XYZ file of N, CA and C in Angstrom:
744
model
N -40.112 52.296 -52.870
C -39.461 52.301 -51.562
C -38.164 53.098 -51.642
N -37.866 53.895 -50.642
C -36.694 54.748 -50.657
C -35.417 53.926 -50.609
N -34.417 54.353 -51.396
C -33.125 53.678 -51.369
C -32.487 53.839 -49.992
N -31.720 52.801 -49.617
C -31.006 52.843 -48.344
C -29.535 53.148 -48.624
N -28.984 54.106 -47.922
C -27.594 54.470 -48.120
C -26.698 53.443 -47.447
N -25.823 52.807 -48.217
C -24.944 51.763 -47.699
C -23.549 52.347 -47.463
N -23.166 52.492 -46.193
C -21.826 52.936 -45.829
C -21.502 54.323 -46.371
N -22.551 55.078 -46.711
C -22.319 56.409 -47.221
C -21.826 56.453 -48.652
N -21.707 55.295 -49.315
C -21.128 55.263 -50.651
C -22.019 54.543 -51.661
N -22.621 53.441 -51.240
C -23.361 52.613 -52.175
C -24.827 52.520 -51.788
N -25.704 52.499 -52.777
C -27.138 52.384 -52.530
C -27.631 51.007 -52.946
N -28.632 50.496 -52.233
C -29.337 49.310 -52.705
C -30.797 49.415 -52.297
N -31.610 48.720 -53.044
C -33.050 48.749 -52.794
C -33.612 47.347 -52.937
N -34.494 46.965 -52.020
C -35.143 45.655 -52.048
C -36.498 45.784 -52.728
N -36.806 44.829 -53.597
C -38.073 44.893 -54.328
C -38.514 43.483 -54.700
N -39.734 43.393 -55.232
C -40.288 42.107 -55.708
C -40.204 41.021 -54.634
N -40.722 41.334 -53.461
C -40.643 40.417 -52.328
C -41.728 39.341 -52.430
N -41.320 38.112 -52.192
C -42.271 37.003 -52.157
C -42.079 36.195 -50.890
N -43.154 35.575 -50.413
C -43.080 34.735 -49.214
C -43.825 33.435 -49.448
N -43.232 32.337 -48.980
C -43.903 31.046 -49.079
C -43.465 30.173 -47.909
N -44.414 29.402 -47.384
C -44.124 28.421 -46.342
C -44.028 27.053 -47.032
N -42.954 26.328 -46.793
C -42.706 25.068 -47.491
C -42.630 23.924 -46.497
N -43.365 22.853 -46.785
C -43.321 21.621 -45.989
C -43.034 20.466 -46.945
N -42.027 19.675 -46.651
C -41.638 18.559 -47.514
C -41.468 17.285 -46.691
N -41.457 16.144 -47.408
C -41.221 14.873 -46.748
C -39.760 14.751 -46.324
N -39.524 13.882 -45.368
C -38.168 13.616 -44.906
C -37.288 13.150 -46.064
N -36.070 13.676 -46.124
C -35.079 13.322 -47.139
C -35.406 13.886 -48.517
N -36.387 14.784 -48.603
C -36.687 15.431 -49.880
C -35.549 16.400 -50.205
N -35.015 16.287 -51.408
C -33.863 17.090 -51.819
C -34.218 17.976 -53.001
N -33.798 19.233 -52.917
C -34.042 20.187 -53.992
C -32.705 20.764 -54.446
N -32.249 20.444 -55.662
C -30.988 21.018 -56.151
C -31.219 22.289 -56.961
N -30.489 23.321 -56.620
C -30.501 24.557 -57.405
C -29.105 24.693 -58.024
N -28.925 24.059 -59.159
C -27.589 23.947 -59.761
C -27.026 25.299 -60.201
N -27.899 26.216 -60.550
C -27.445 27.551 -60.951
C -27.840 28.608 -59.929
N -28.418 28.155 -58.822
C -28.908 29.086 -57.824
C -30.232 29.697 -58.240
N -30.807 30.473 -57.342
C -32.059 31.157 -57.634
C -31.791 32.525 -58.257
N -32.765 33.016 -58.978
C -32.636 34.335 -59.593
C -32.829 35.454 -58.572
N -33.421 35.106 -57.430
C -33.616 36.089 -56.369
C -32.748 35.732 -55.161
N -32.524 36.732 -54.309
C -31.902 36.494 -53.015
C -32.922 35.800 -52.112
N -32.436 35.020 -51.151
C -33.332 34.296 -50.257
C -32.914 34.455 -48.802
N -33.912 34.584 -47.944
C -33.719 34.479 -46.506
C -34.640 33.360 -46.040
N -34.072 32.353 -45.378
C -34.835 31.164 -44.995
C -34.847 31.047 -43.476
N -36.050 30.876 -42.934
C -36.244 30.830 -41.486
C -36.967 29.528 -41.145
N -36.300 28.580 -40.499
C -36.956 27.314 -40.151
C -37.974 27.490 -39.028
N -39.111 26.867 -39.216
C -40.160 26.901 -38.198
C -40.109 25.653 -37.329
N -39.759 24.521 -37.943
C -39.608 23.263 -37.214
C -38.740 22.328 -38.043
N -38.219 21.283 -37.388
C -37.394 20.311 -38.097
C -35.978 20.816 -38.323
N -35.361 20.332 -39.385
C -33.984 20.730 -39.689
C -33.703 20.550 -41.170
N -32.735 21.320 -41.648
C -32.352 21.308 -43.061
C -30.845 21.204 -43.198
N -30.436 20.660 -44.339
C -29.026 20.645 -44.699
C -28.870 21.380 -46.026
N -27.939 22.334 -46.070
C -27.662 23.067 -47.300
C -26.220 22.804 -47.711
N -26.060 22.198 -48.884
C -24.723 21.922 -49.405
C -24.416 22.901 -50.534
N -23.256 23.575 -50.432
C -22.856 24.572 -51.418
C -21.653 24.041 -52.195
N -21.869 23.556 -53.422
C -20.786 22.916 -54.184
C -19.628 23.838 -54.511
N -19.876 25.137 -54.634
C -18.789 26.057 -54.977
C -17.712 26.094 -53.900
N -18.124 25.917 -52.642
C -17.169 25.958 -51.532
C -17.038 24.616 -50.828
N -17.864 23.632 -51.237
C -17.884 22.297 -50.632
C -18.245 22.361 -49.147
N -19.052 23.357 -48.787
C -19.473 23.526 -47.398
C -20.892 23.011 -47.197
N -21.152 22.507 -45.991
C -22.492 22.085 -45.601
C -22.926 22.892 -44.385
N -24.101 23.498 -44.461
C -24.646 24.275 -43.347
C -25.935 23.613 -42.875
N -26.018 23.350 -41.585
C -27.225 22.781 -40.996
C -28.067 23.907 -40.412
N -29.387 23.802 -40.590
C -30.297 24.864 -40.160
C -31.347 24.285 -39.227
N -31.518 24.945 -38.072
C -32.486 24.529 -37.067
C -33.347 25.735 -36.680
N -34.490 25.498 -36.003
C -35.284 26.630 -35.512
C -34.429 27.565 -34.654
N -34.557 28.857 -34.906
C -33.711 29.837 -34.236
C -32.613 30.368 -35.147
N -32.341 29.610 -36.233
C -31.345 30.042 -37.208
C -32.011 30.805 -38.342
N -31.229 31.610 -39.021
C -31.657 32.295 -40.234
C -30.502 32.208 -41.220
N -30.796 31.864 -42.474
C -29.747 31.782 -43.481
C -30.057 32.732 -44.632
N -29.028 33.415 -45.093
C -29.126 34.295 -46.257
C -28.379 33.635 -47.411
N -29.058 33.449 -48.548
C -28.438 32.829 -49.719
C -28.490 33.815 -50.882
N -27.336 34.211 -51.402
C -27.317 35.169 -52.513
C -27.952 34.580 -53.770
N -28.355 35.444 -54.671
C -28.885 34.972 -55.944
C -27.773 34.308 -56.748
N -28.170 33.349 -57.569
C -27.257 32.617 -58.446
C -26.140 31.909 -57.682
N -26.410 31.556 -56.432
C -25.464 30.774 -55.630
C -25.946 29.317 -55.630
N -25.253 28.399 -56.301
C -25.715 27.009 -56.383
C -25.744 26.336 -55.011
N -26.784 25.539 -54.784
C -26.835 24.773 -53.535
C -27.820 23.621 -53.659
N -27.709 22.692 -52.716
C -28.624 21.555 -52.638
C -29.241 21.558 -51.250
N -30.560 21.662 -51.175
C -31.269 21.689 -49.898
C -31.903 20.331 -49.631
N -31.712 19.817 -48.420
C -32.270 18.517 -48.044
C -33.051 18.662 -46.742
N -34.297 18.217 -46.754
C -35.141 18.229 -45.558
C -34.807 16.996 -44.725
N -34.300 17.200 -43.515
C -33.759 16.098 -42.719
C -34.799 15.403 -41.852
N -35.957 16.048 -41.619
C -36.985 15.435 -40.785
C -38.347 15.618 -41.439
N -39.249 14.716 -41.114
C -40.560 14.744 -41.751
C -41.418 15.924 -41.301
N -41.082 16.522 -40.160
C -41.869 17.647 -39.654
C -41.218 18.992 -39.976
N -40.337 19.015 -40.954
C -39.616 20.245 -41.285
C -40.510 21.236 -42.020
N -40.556 22.460 -41.503
C -41.313 23.548 -42.117
C -40.380 24.744 -42.263
N -40.309 25.301 -43.464
C -39.423 26.425 -43.741
C -40.216 27.640 -44.219
N -39.876 28.810 -43.718
C -40.418 30.074 -44.213
C -39.381 30.705 -45.139
N -39.757 30.943 -46.392
C -38.835 31.464 -47.389
C -39.240 32.867 -47.826
N -38.310 33.791 -47.720
C -38.491 35.137 -48.247
C -37.560 35.284 -49.453
N -38.120 35.588 -50.612
C -37.336 35.791 -51.824
C -37.503 37.233 -52.294
N -36.420 37.827 -52.778
C -36.500 39.239 -53.161
C -35.366 39.598 -54.123
N -35.588 40.673 -54.862
C -34.555 41.247 -55.728
C -33.840 42.364 -54.997
N -32.597 42.569 -55.341
C -31.829 43.685 -54.811
C -31.349 44.527 -55.987
N -31.673 45.802 -55.956
C -31.214 46.729 -56.983
C -30.118 47.591 -56.368
N -28.934 47.495 -56.914
C -27.778 48.150 -56.340
C -26.788 47.109 -55.866
N -25.862 47.493 -55.023
C -24.803 46.591 -54.553
C -25.022 46.242 -53.093
N -25.099 44.963 -52.836
C -25.340 44.466 -51.482
C -24.131 43.659 -51.023
N -23.540 44.027 -49.886
C -22.377 43.332 -49.353
C -21.323 43.136 -50.443
N -20.708 44.185 -50.929
C -19.813 44.062 -52.076
C -18.651 43.103 -51.897
N -18.174 42.921 -50.664
C -17.001 42.065 -50.467
C -17.322 40.572 -50.449
N -18.561 40.213 -50.135
C -18.890 38.785 -50.048
C -20.299 38.517 -50.556
N -20.661 39.166 -51.641
C -22.039 39.097 -52.121
C -22.454 37.682 -52.506
N -21.517 36.821 -52.863
C -21.837 35.480 -53.327
C -21.746 34.444 -52.211
N -21.584 34.887 -50.985
C -21.347 33.961 -49.881
C -22.604 33.790 -49.027
N -23.088 32.542 -48.849
C -24.221 32.328 -47.945
C -23.789 32.566 -46.499
N -24.703 33.094 -45.690
C -24.382 33.408 -44.301
C -25.490 32.877 -43.399
N -25.094 32.205 -42.311
C -26.060 31.745 -41.315
C -25.788 32.440 -39.999
N -26.858 32.840 -39.351
C -26.750 33.415 -38.014
C -27.801 32.763 -37.119
N -27.463 32.619 -35.847
C -28.417 32.125 -34.860
C -29.025 33.332 -34.162
N -30.289 33.622 -34.503
C -30.995 34.805 -33.989
C -32.370 34.348 -33.486
N -32.412 33.640 -32.374
C -33.667 33.016 -31.931
C -34.819 33.982 -31.714
N -34.569 35.144 -31.111
C -35.661 36.075 -30.832
C -36.258 36.628 -32.123
N -35.414 37.048 -33.041
C -35.897 37.566 -34.319
C -36.585 36.477 -35.127
N -36.005 35.285 -35.127
C -36.583 34.161 -35.862
C -37.969 33.807 -35.331
N -38.100 33.724 -34.013
C -39.375 33.349 -33.397
C -40.449 34.407 -33.624
N -40.093 35.674 -33.485
C -41.088 36.732 -33.667
C -41.562 36.796 -35.116
N -40.637 36.642 -36.042
C -41.002 36.681 -37.454
C -41.840 35.477 -37.837
N -41.472 34.313 -37.335
C -42.240 33.098 -37.616
C -43.661 33.222 -37.086
N -43.809 33.782 -35.890
C -45.136 33.933 -35.288
C -46.022 34.856 -36.118
N -45.465 35.942 -36.620
C -46.238 36.877 -37.428
C -46.611 36.253 -38.768
N -45.657 35.565 -39.392
C -45.936 34.924 -40.680
C -47.020 33.859 -40.549
N -47.051 33.186 -39.404
C -48.049 32.135 -39.191
C -49.473 32.694 -39.147
N -49.629 33.961 -38.763
C -50.960 34.567 -38.660
C -51.458 35.139 -39.980
N -50.563 35.196 -40.971
C -50.926 35.770 -42.280
C -51.444 37.205 -42.153
N -50.944 37.913 -41.136
C -51.432 39.272 -40.898
C -50.386 40.322 -41.276
N -49.443 39.935 -42.098
C -48.368 40.830 -42.476
C -48.666 41.468 -43.832
N -47.838 42.424 -44.215
C -47.931 43.020 -45.541
C -46.529 43.192 -46.105
N -46.433 43.673 -47.333
C -45.144 43.797 -48.001
C -44.208 44.752 -47.269
N -44.769 45.831 -46.725
C -43.949 46.792 -45.993
C -43.315 46.124 -44.773
N -44.101 45.289 -44.078
C -43.574 44.577 -42.915
C -42.444 43.646 -43.341
N -42.672 42.870 -44.402
C -41.645 41.945 -44.863
C -40.384 42.702 -45.263
N -40.551 43.813 -45.947
C -39.391 44.608 -46.364
C -38.606 45.099 -45.158
N -39.318 45.558 -44.131
C -38.638 46.070 -42.937
C -37.837 44.969 -42.249
N -38.397 43.742 -42.226
C -37.710 42.620 -41.592
C -36.498 42.184 -42.409
N -36.623 42.226 -43.728
C -35.487 41.865 -44.575
C -34.339 42.844 -44.355
N -34.655 44.139 -44.310
C -33.625 45.138 -44.044
C -32.988 44.907 -42.671
N -33.819 44.558 -41.694
C -33.307 44.327 -40.342
C -32.350 43.145 -40.324
N -32.745 42.047 -40.989
C -31.901 40.852 -41.030
C -30.594 41.135 -41.757
N -30.687 41.806 -42.896
C -29.482 42.117 -43.656
C -28.546 43.023 -42.868
N -29.124 43.947 -42.106
C -28.302 44.833 -41.284
C -27.543 44.039 -40.223
N -28.211 43.069 -39.613
C -27.563 42.225 -38.612
C -26.479 41.373 -39.245
N -26.765 40.825 -40.418
C -25.785 39.987 -41.089
C -24.580 40.802 -41.536
N -24.804 42.061 -41.843
C -23.712 42.900 -42.345
C -22.832 43.428 -41.221
N -23.437 43.745 -40.072
C -22.665 44.380 -39.009
C -22.036 43.380 -38.052
N -22.589 42.169 -37.943
C -22.064 41.208 -36.979
C -20.812 40.459 -37.407
N -20.679 40.076 -38.685
C -19.558 39.215 -39.042
C -18.186 39.745 -38.652
N -17.883 41.013 -38.928
C -16.561 41.537 -38.629
C -16.256 41.432 -37.145
N -17.297 41.641 -36.351
C -17.119 41.605 -34.906
C -17.032 40.182 -34.383
N -17.894 39.289 -34.862
C -17.957 37.948 -34.305
C -16.972 36.991 -34.952
N -16.556 37.242 -36.187
C -15.629 36.334 -36.840
C -14.314 36.220 -36.083
N -13.930 37.308 -35.393
C -12.702 37.258 -34.608
C -12.810 36.180 -33.529
N -13.999 36.060 -32.951
C -14.202 35.056 -31.913
C -14.220 33.658 -32.500
N -14.924 33.497 -33.621
C -15.076 32.174 -34.211
C -13.876 31.738 -35.048
N -13.015 32.692 -35.400
C -11.872 32.366 -36.250
C -10.978 31.313 -35.599
N -11.008 31.239 -34.275
C -10.145 30.286 -33.564
C -10.503 28.833 -33.847
N -11.772 28.573 -34.214
C -12.168 27.178 -34.428
C -12.038 26.746 -35.890
N -11.609 27.640 -36.774
C -11.484 27.303 -38.187
C -10.568 26.100 -38.429
N -9.404 25.994 -37.741
C -8.556 24.815 -37.959
C -9.277 23.494 -37.684
N -10.128 23.480 -36.663
C -10.866 22.260 -36.340
C -11.920 21.966 -37.399
N -12.592 23.002 -37.876
C -13.597 22.813 -38.929
C -12.946 22.224 -40.170
N -11.786 22.770 -40.553
C -11.072 22.271 -41.721
C -10.627 20.828 -41.519
N -10.151 20.513 -40.320
C -9.712 19.145 -40.029
C -10.871 18.164 -40.086
N -12.013 18.554 -39.535
C -13.194 17.690 -39.550
C -13.708 17.485 -40.969
N -13.594 18.515 -41.795
C -14.089 18.427 -43.173
C -13.143 17.635 -44.070
N -11.836 17.835 -43.885
C -10.856 17.199 -44.769
C -10.436 15.814 -44.291
N -10.421 15.603 -42.961
C -10.009 14.296 -42.415
C -11.170 13.706 -41.608
N -12.321 13.695 -42.260
C -13.555 13.225 -41.634
C -13.492 11.771 -41.208
N -12.597 11.000 -41.819
C -12.485 9.564 -41.567
C -11.736 9.257 -40.276
N -11.089 10.276 -39.686
C -10.357 10.059 -38.445
C -11.316 10.068 -37.260
N -11.050 9.230 -36.292
C -11.910 9.152 -35.107
C -11.216 9.801 -33.901
N -10.881 11.063 -34.079
C -10.238 11.806 -32.996
C -11.280 12.232 -31.963
N -10.830 12.336 -30.732
C -11.713 12.782 -29.658
C -11.876 14.301 -29.696
N -12.910 14.764 -29.006
C -13.187 16.199 -28.966
C -12.003 16.976 -28.411
N -11.310 16.383 -27.458
C -10.167 17.054 -26.837
C -9.074 17.354 -27.856
N -8.933 16.513 -28.865
C -7.921 16.713 -29.911
C -8.189 18.011 -30.675
N -9.454 18.238 -31.035
C -9.814 19.437 -31.798
C -9.781 20.685 -30.921
N -10.169 20.526 -29.652
C -10.112 21.662 -28.728
C -8.665 22.103 -28.528
N -7.764 21.137 -28.360
C -6.343 21.448 -28.189
C -5.778 22.098 -29.449
N -6.245 21.636 -30.611
C -5.814 22.210 -31.885
C -6.127 23.702 -31.946
N -7.241 24.077 -31.324
C -7.684 25.475 -31.345
C -7.221 26.258 -30.117
N -6.523 25.574 -29.212
C -5.984 26.247 -28.041
C -7.026 26.680 -27.043
N -8.022 25.839 -26.794
C -9.076 26.190 -25.841
C -9.581 24.947 -25.123
N -10.382 25.159 -24.097
C -10.944 24.034 -23.359
C -12.031 23.353 -24.191
N -12.361 22.113 -23.826
C -13.401 21.384 -24.558
C -14.743 22.097 -24.479
N -15.076 22.618 -23.306
C -16.380 23.254 -23.138
C -16.482 24.522 -23.986
N -15.416 25.323 -24.028
C -15.419 26.545 -24.843
C -15.474 26.194 -26.325
N -14.677 25.202 -26.711
C -14.656 24.774 -28.110
C -16.024 24.280 -28.542
N -16.646 23.450 -27.709
C -17.969 22.902 -28.034
C -19.000 24.028 -28.168
N -18.955 24.996 -27.258
C -19.906 26.107 -27.277
C -19.736 26.958 -28.541
N -18.496 27.341 -28.857
C -18.246 28.170 -30.031
C -18.592 27.441 -31.320
N -18.293 26.154 -31.357
C -18.565 25.366 -32.558
C -20.065 25.300 -32.829
N -20.847 25.024 -31.798
C -22.299 24.931 -31.985
C -22.889 26.294 -32.366
N -22.394 27.360 -31.764
C -22.884 28.693 -32.111
C -22.634 29.003 -33.581
N -21.455 28.637 -34.054
C -21.046 29.009 -35.407
C -21.596 28.066 -36.471
N -21.589 26.766 -36.188
C -21.966 25.765 -37.189
C -23.400 25.258 -37.027
N -24.004 25.497 -35.857
C -25.366 25.026 -35.646
C -25.465 23.571 -35.261
N -24.335 22.931 -34.979
C -24.323 21.526 -34.570
C -23.064 21.283 -33.746
N -23.002 20.148 -33.088
C -21.801 19.808 -32.336
C -20.708 19.363 -33.313
N -19.432 19.343 -32.882
C -18.364 18.879 -33.771
C -18.592 17.467 -34.289
N -19.070 16.580 -33.431
C -19.287 15.190 -33.847
C -20.451 15.094 -34.822
N -21.518 15.867 -34.584
C -22.648 15.886 -35.519
C -22.209 16.403 -36.888
N -21.360 17.424 -36.867
C -20.865 17.964 -38.136
C -20.022 16.920 -38.862
N -19.140 16.239 -38.139
C -18.310 15.204 -38.766
C -19.171 14.089 -39.345
N -20.211 13.703 -38.626
C -21.106 12.665 -39.137
C -21.832 13.115 -40.400
N -22.201 14.402 -40.444
C -22.852 14.939 -41.641
C -21.914 14.863 -42.844
N -20.656 15.248 -42.636
C -19.667 15.166 -43.717
C -19.465 13.717 -44.133
N -19.403 12.816 -43.158
C -19.198 11.398 -43.464
C -20.350 10.824 -44.293
N -21.571 11.144 -43.889
C -22.727 10.634 -44.635
C -22.716 11.178 -46.062
N -22.325 12.428 -46.221
C -22.226 13.015 -47.554
C -21.197 12.266 -48.396
N -20.071 11.902 -47.786
C -19.034 11.172 -48.510
C -19.493 9.752 -48.848
N -20.199 9.119 -47.922
C -20.722 7.775 -48.180
C -21.650 7.790 -49.387
N -22.534 8.766 -49.437
C -23.472 8.857 -50.558
C -22.748 9.081 -51.881
N -21.684 9.880 -51.848
C -20.908 10.088 -53.068
C -20.242 8.790 -53.522
N -19.700 8.032 -52.570
C -19.058 6.769 -52.919
C -20.067 5.770 -53.473
N -21.248 5.739 -52.877
C -22.280 4.822 -53.367
C -22.771 5.237 -54.747
N -22.844 6.529 -54.992
C -23.265 7.016 -56.310
C -22.283 6.606 -57.400
N -21.020 6.397 -57.018
C -20.017 5.998 -58.003
C -20.157 4.534 -58.406
N -20.936 3.763 -57.609
C -21.147 2.329 -57.858
C -19.856 1.516 -57.728
N -18.857 2.085 -57.085
C -17.578 1.393 -56.902
C -17.441 0.789 -55.506
N -18.385 1.094 -54.636
C -18.301 0.645 -53.249
C -19.597 -0.026 -52.813
N -19.462 -0.988 -51.922
C -20.640 -1.508 -51.238
C -20.946 -0.565 -50.078
N -22.092 -0.740 -49.449
C -22.455 0.110 -48.308
C -21.431 -0.041 -47.190
N -21.031 -1.265 -46.902
C -20.068 -1.518 -45.831
C -18.723 -0.885 -46.137
N -18.261 -1.037 -47.376
C -16.982 -0.444 -47.767
C -17.012 1.072 -47.644
N -18.097 1.662 -48.106
C -18.209 3.125 -48.051
C -18.264 3.612 -46.601
N -19.023 2.921 -45.765
C -19.151 3.319 -44.359
C -17.809 3.274 -43.648
N -17.055 2.189 -43.847
C -15.761 2.062 -43.182
C -14.753 3.060 -43.740
N -14.800 3.312 -45.034
C -13.888 4.274 -45.648
C -14.138 5.681 -45.120
N -15.389 5.974 -44.773
C -15.746 7.298 -44.259
C -15.449 7.452 -42.775
N -15.072 6.356 -42.112
C -14.709 6.455 -40.704
C -15.657 5.784 -39.736
N -16.739 5.193 -40.250
C -17.670 4.472 -39.370
C -17.128 3.065 -39.122
N -16.724 2.787 -37.895
C -16.165 1.479 -37.565
C -17.199 0.512 -37.019
N -18.424 0.968 -36.941
C -19.506 0.140 -36.414
C -20.721 0.338 -37.315
N -21.188 -0.723 -37.953
C -22.280 -0.592 -38.916
C -23.596 -0.236 -38.246
N -23.791 -0.691 -37.022
C -25.023 -0.340 -36.309
C -25.076 1.169 -36.072
N -23.932 1.728 -35.681
C -23.866 3.175 -35.469
C -24.031 3.910 -36.792
N -23.449 3.368 -37.853
C -23.589 3.984 -39.171
C -25.060 4.092 -39.563
N -25.815 3.006 -39.402
C -27.229 3.029 -39.781
C -28.036 3.965 -38.874
N -27.607 4.077 -37.620
C -28.275 5.014 -36.707
C -28.085 6.446 -37.192
N -26.853 6.791 -37.561
C -26.559 8.135 -38.060
C -27.248 8.367 -39.396
N -27.213 7.355 -40.255
C -27.856 7.477 -41.567
C -29.347 7.758 -41.413
N -29.977 7.090 -40.442
C -31.407 7.308 -40.189
C -31.701 8.744 -39.790
N -30.792 9.353 -38.998
C -30.978 10.735 -38.571
C -30.857 11.704 -39.746
N -30.148 11.267 -40.785
C -29.962 12.099 -41.963
C -30.939 11.718 -43.074
N -31.975 10.986 -42.700
C -33.040 10.692 -43.661
C -32.699 9.612 -44.657
N -31.685 8.789 -44.388
C -31.293 7.751 -45.337
C -31.855 6.395 -44.976
N -31.677 5.467 -45.908
C -32.119 4.088 -45.681
C -30.997 3.140 -46.060
């Protein structure tokens, strides 16, 4: 395959492409402690996924319409959040330099039209390697050209994301985070969902459940103690949220 000229300076080439459709049980977790040897593009067909990246302590939620790019050797933990979750995985090698400034950073974009069209073609098993290669190049091109332009828009909500992640135990209202970012609640909610793939409260609950599980793993807390420490003031609500995250 012909090399692609990157920015007029650097070349890269995609090769050794593989495709697999994966279906797992609810709450099935796959840890890649050293990351994969290949780059990955993951396209959800149904259900939802949680990807935790220990290097940055970030959690990314993935739903149909989203596409995530995960660099090679990037450690992460993938959790299937629903029993009907189906994922399309494209794995490939890159020869040359790809995204030199952030090559180790996973990126998620909400691209419903591209996601749906690609999922439909993959479902028919009527594709070939050339088709997959063309789609990978297309996705990478979108991921490379959009961030600089769109990050300016989403940069305004970063303070709220940091607050929700670091002070997850606080029960602040949505208006508090919107005011922190200097925007209306409706604008804040819209930008947050576009960027994170979930509402601010859903994201906070995801962080809280992650913290509860860590506390329980330490064997130093009871379930009730861990739930209250994470900010859940109502055990019935805690179990409701835990159920949505595949817990018992």
